[in-house]
Structures are given as C-alpha cells and as structure tokens.
GROMACS .gro file of N, CA and C in nm:
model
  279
    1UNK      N    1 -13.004 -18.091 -15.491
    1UNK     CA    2 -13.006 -17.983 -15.396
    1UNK      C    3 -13.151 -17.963 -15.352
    2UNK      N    4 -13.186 -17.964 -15.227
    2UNK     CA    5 -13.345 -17.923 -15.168
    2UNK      C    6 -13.346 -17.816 -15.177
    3UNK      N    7 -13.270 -17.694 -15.180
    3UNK     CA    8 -13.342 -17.569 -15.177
    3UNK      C    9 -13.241 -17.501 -15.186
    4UNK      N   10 -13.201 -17.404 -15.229
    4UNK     CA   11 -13.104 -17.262 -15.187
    4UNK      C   12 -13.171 -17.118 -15.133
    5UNK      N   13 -13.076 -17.098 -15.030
    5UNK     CA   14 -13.146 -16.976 -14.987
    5UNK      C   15 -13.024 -16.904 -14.959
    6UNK      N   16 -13.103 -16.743 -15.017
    6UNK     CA   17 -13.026 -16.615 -15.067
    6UNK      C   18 -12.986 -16.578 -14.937
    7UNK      N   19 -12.857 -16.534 -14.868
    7UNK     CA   20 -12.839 -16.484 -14.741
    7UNK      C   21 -12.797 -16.365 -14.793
    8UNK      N   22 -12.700 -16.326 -14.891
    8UNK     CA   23 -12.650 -16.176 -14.926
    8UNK      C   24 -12.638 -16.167 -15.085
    9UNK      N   25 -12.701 -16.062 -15.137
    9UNK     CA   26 -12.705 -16.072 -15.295
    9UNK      C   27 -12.679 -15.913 -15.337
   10UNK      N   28 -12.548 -15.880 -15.349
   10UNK     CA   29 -12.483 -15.790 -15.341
   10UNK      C   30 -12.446 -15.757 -15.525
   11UNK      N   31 -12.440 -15.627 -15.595
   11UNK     CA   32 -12.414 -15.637 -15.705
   11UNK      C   33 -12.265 -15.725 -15.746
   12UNK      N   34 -12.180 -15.722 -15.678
   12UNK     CA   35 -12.055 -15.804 -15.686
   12UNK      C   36 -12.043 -15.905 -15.611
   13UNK      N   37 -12.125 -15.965 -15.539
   13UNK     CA   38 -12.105 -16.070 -15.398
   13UNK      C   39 -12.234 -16.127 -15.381
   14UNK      N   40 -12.265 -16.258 -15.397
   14UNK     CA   41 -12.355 -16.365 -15.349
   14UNK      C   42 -12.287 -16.474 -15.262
   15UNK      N   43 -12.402 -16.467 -15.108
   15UNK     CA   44 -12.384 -16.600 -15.047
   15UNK      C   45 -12.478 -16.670 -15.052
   16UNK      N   46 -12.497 -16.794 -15.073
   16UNK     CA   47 -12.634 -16.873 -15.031
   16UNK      C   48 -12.558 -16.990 -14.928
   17UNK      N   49 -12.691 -17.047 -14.896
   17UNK     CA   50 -12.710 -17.174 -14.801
   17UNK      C   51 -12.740 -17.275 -14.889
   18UNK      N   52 -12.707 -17.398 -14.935
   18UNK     CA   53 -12.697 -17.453 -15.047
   18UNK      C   54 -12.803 -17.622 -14.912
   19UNK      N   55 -12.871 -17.593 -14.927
   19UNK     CA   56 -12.949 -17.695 -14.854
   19UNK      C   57 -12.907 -17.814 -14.867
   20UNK      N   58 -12.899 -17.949 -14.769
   20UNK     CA   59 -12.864 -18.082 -14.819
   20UNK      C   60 -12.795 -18.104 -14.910
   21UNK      N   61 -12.725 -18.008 -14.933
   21UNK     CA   62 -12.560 -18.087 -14.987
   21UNK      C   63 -12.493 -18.084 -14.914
   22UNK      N   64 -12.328 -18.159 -14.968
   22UNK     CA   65 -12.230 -18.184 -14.845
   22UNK      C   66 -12.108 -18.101 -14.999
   23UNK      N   67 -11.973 -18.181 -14.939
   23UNK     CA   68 -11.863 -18.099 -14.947
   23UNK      C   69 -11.863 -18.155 -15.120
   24UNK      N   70 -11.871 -18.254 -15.181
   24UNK     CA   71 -11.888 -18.285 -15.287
   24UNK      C   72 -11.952 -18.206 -15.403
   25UNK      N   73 -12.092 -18.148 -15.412
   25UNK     CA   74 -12.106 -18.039 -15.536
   25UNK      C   75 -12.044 -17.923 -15.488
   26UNK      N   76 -12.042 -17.888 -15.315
   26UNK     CA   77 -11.994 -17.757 -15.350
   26UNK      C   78 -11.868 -17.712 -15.351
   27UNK      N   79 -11.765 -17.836 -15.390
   27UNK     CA   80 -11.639 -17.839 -15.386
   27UNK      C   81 -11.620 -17.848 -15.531
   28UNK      N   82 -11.718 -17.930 -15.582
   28UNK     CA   83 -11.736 -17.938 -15.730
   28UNK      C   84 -11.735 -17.735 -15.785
   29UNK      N   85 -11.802 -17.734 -15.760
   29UNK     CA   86 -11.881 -17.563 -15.772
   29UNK      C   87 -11.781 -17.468 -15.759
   30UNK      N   88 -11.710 -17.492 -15.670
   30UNK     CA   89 -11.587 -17.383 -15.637
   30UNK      C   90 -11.476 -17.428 -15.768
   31UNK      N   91 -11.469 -17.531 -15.777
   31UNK     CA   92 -11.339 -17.507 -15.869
   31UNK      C   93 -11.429 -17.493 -16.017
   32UNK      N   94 -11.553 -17.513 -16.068
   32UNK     CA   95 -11.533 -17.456 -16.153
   32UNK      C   96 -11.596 -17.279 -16.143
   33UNK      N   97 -11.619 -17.247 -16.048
   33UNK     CA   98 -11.615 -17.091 -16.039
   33UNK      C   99 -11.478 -17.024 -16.062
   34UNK      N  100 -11.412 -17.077 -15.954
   34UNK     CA  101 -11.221 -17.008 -15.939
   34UNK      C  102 -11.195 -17.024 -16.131
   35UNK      N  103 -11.223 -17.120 -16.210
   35UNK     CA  104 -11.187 -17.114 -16.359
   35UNK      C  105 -11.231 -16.973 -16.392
   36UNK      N  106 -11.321 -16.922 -16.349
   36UNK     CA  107 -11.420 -16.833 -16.405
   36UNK      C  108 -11.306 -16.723 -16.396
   37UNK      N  109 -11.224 -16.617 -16.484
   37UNK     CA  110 -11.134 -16.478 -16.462
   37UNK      C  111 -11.205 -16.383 -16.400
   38UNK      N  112 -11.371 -16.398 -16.426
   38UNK     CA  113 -11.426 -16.265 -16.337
   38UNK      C  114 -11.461 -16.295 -16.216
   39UNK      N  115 -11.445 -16.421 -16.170
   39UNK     CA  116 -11.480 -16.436 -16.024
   39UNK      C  117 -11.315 -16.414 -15.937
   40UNK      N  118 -11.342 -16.324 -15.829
   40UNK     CA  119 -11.251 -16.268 -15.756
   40UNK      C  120 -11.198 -16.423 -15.646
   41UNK      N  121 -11.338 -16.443 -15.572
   41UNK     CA  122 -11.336 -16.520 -15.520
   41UNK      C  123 -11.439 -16.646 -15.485
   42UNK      N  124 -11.413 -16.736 -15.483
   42UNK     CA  125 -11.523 -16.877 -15.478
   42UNK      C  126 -11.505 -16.934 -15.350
   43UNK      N  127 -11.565 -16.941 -15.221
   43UNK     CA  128 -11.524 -17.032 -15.105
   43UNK      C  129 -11.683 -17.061 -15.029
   44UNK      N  130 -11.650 -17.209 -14.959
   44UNK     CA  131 -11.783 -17.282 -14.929
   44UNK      C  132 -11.697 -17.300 -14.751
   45UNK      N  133 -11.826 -17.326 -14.688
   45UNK     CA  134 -11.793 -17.370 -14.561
   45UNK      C  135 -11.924 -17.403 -14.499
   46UNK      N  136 -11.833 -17.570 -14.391
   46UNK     CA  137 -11.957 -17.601 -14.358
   46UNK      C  138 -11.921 -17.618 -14.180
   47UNK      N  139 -12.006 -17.498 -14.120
   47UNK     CA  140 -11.983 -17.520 -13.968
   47UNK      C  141 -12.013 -17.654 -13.915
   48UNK      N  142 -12.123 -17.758 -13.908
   48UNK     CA  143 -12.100 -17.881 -13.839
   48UNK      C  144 -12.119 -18.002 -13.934
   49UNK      N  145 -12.022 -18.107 -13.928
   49UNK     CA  146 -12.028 -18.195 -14.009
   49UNK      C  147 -12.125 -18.291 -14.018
   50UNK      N  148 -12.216 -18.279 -13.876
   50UNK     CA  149 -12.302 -18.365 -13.901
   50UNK      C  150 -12.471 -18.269 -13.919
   51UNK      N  151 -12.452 -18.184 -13.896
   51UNK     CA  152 -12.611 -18.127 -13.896
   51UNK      C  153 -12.593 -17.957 -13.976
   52UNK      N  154 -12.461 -17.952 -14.011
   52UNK     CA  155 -12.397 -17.801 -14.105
   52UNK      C  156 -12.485 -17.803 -14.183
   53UNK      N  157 -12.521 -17.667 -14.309
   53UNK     CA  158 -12.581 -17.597 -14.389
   53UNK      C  159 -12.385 -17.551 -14.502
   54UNK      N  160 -12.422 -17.608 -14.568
   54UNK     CA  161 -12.306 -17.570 -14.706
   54UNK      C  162 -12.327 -17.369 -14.741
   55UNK      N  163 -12.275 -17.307 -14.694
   55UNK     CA  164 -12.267 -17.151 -14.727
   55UNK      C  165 -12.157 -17.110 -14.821
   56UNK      N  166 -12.195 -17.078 -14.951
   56UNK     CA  167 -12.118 -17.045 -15.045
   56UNK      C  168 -12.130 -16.908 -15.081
   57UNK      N  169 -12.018 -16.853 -15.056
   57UNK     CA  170 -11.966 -16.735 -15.092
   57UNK      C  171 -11.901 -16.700 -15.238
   58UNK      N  172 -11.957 -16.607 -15.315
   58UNK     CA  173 -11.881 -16.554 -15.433
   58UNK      C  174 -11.882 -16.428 -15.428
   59UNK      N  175 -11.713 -16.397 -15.483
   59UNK     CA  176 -11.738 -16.234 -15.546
   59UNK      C  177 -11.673 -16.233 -15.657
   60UNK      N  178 -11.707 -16.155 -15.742
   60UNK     CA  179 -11.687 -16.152 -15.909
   60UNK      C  180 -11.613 -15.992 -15.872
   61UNK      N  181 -11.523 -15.959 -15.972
   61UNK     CA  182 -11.488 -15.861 -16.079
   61UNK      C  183 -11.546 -15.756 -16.129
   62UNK      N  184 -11.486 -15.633 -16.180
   62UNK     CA  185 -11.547 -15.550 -16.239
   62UNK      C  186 -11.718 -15.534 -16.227
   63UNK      N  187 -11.797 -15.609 -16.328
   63UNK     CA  188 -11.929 -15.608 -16.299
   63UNK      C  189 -12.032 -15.716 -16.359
   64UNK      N  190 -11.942 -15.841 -16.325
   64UNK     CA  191 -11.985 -15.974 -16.375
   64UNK      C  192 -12.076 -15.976 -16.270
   65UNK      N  193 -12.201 -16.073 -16.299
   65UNK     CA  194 -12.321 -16.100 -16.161
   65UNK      C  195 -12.264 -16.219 -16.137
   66UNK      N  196 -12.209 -16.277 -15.991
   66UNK     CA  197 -12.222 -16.360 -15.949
   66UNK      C  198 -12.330 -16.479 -15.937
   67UNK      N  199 -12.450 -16.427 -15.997
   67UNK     CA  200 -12.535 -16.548 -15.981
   67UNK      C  201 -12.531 -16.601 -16.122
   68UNK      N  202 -12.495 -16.512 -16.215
   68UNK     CA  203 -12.452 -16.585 -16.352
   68UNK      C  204 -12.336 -16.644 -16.370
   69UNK      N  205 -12.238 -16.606 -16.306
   69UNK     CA  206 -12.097 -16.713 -16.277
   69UNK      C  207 -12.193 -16.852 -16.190
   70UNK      N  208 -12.268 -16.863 -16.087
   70UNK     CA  209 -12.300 -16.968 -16.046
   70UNK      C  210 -12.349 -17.018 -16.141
   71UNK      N  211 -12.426 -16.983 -16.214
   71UNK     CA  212 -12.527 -17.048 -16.337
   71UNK      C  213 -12.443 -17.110 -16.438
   72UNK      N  214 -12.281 -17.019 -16.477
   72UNK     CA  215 -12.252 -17.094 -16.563
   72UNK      C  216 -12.158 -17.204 -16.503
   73UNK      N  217 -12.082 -17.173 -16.405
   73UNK     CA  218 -11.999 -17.356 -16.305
   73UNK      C  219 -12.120 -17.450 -16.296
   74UNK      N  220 -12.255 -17.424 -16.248
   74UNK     CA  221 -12.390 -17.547 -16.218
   74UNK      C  222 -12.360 -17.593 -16.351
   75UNK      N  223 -12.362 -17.549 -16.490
   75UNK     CA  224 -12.377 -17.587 -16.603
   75UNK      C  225 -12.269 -17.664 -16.693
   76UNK      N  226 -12.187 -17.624 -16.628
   76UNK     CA  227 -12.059 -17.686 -16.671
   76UNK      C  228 -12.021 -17.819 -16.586
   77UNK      N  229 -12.068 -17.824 -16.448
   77UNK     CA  230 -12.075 -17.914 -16.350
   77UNK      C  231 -12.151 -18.004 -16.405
   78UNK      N  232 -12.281 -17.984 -16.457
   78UNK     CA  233 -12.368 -18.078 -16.487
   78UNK      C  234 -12.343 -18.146 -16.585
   79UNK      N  235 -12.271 -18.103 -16.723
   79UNK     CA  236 -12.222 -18.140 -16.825
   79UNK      C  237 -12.065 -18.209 -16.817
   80UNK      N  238 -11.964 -18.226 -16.698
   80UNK     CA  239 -11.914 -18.263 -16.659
   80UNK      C  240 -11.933 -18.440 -16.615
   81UNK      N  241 -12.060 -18.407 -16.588
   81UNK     CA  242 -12.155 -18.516 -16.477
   81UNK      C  243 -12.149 -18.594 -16.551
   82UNK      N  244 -12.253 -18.537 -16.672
   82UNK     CA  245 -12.292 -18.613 -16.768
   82UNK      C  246 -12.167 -18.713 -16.837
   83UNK      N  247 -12.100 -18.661 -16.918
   83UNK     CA  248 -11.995 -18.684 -16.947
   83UNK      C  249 -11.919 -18.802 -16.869
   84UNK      N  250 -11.886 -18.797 -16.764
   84UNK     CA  251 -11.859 -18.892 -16.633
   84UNK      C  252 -11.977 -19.046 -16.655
   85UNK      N  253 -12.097 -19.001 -16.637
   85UNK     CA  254 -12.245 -19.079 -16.625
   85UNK      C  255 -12.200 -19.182 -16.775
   86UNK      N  256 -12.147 -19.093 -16.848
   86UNK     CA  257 -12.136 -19.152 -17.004
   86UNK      C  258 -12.011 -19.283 -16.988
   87UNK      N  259 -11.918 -19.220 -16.976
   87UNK     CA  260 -11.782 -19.295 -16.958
   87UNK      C  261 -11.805 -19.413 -16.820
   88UNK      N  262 -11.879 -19.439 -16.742
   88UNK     CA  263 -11.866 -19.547 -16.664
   88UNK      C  264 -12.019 -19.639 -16.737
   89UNK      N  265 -12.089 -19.573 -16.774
   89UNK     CA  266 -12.190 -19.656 -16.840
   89UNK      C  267 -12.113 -19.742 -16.978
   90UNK      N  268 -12.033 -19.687 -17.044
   90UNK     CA  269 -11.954 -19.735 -17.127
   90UNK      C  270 -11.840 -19.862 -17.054
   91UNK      N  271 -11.815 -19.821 -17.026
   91UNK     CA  272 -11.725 -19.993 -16.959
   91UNK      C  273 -11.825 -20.081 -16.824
   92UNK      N  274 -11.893 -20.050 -16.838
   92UNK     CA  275 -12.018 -20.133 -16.723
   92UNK      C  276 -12.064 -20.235 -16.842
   93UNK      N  277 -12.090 -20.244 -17.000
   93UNK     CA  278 -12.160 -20.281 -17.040
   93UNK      C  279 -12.068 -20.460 -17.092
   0.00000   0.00000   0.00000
C-alpha cells in the first residue's frame, strides 16, 4: 500500500483512500472485517478502473474503533498471506 489517507474518522465510522491498491487487498480486507461481530458494516469502492482510488468504508457497533477492527483484518490478512507464502513454497521445492 503507498499511503492511506483519512477522509472521515468518526467515533463509529472510518473511511480511507487506500492508495495503489486494487480490488484484491481490499476485497481481502472486507471479508475479514464482515468476520469481525462488531463491525456493522465493511464496503470498498472503486470509481474508475483504470485511474480509481480504493475508498473503504467501515462502521463498527456499540463502541468498537473501527481503526482497530482495520488493524485487526490487516493482521489477520497478513498472517493469512503468510501462511499461503508457506504452502506454495512447500510444493515449489
């Protein structure tokens, strides 16, 4: 990711602009947010397919922070990755 930038950071609701990514992490990202019970809602959209900005929308529950639901799907995503990175390095050899 080149950069994220904060567009709305609301006690229940974060959007960012998820720089130079495409539909792949932040499709990744949404489903493991939607796992999350305190996230209300997880949705990404990208206005043009060739020159779009990835805008991800969350809203959480009661009084979960949405940027800690992002923190914990990035983390689980990444460890996912890994995991993945592991299992094709294993039959490559």
């Amino acid at each position: 990711m080149d950069d994220i930038e904060i567009v709305t950071n609301k006690k229940l609701e974060l959007e960012i602009i998820a720089h130079g990514e495409s539909h792949s992490i932040c499709n990744a990202l949404r489903m493991f947010l939607m796992e999350d019970e305190d996230v209300e809602y997880a949705v990404y959209g990208i206005d043009h397919p060739i020159v779009g900005e990835p805008i991800i929308s969350i809203k959480t529950k009661r009084t979960k922070s949405p940027k800690k639901s992002l923190l914990n799907a990035s983390t689980k995503l990444k460890e996912k990755s890994e995991e993945f990175k592991e299992l094709v390095e294993s039959i490559s050899d």
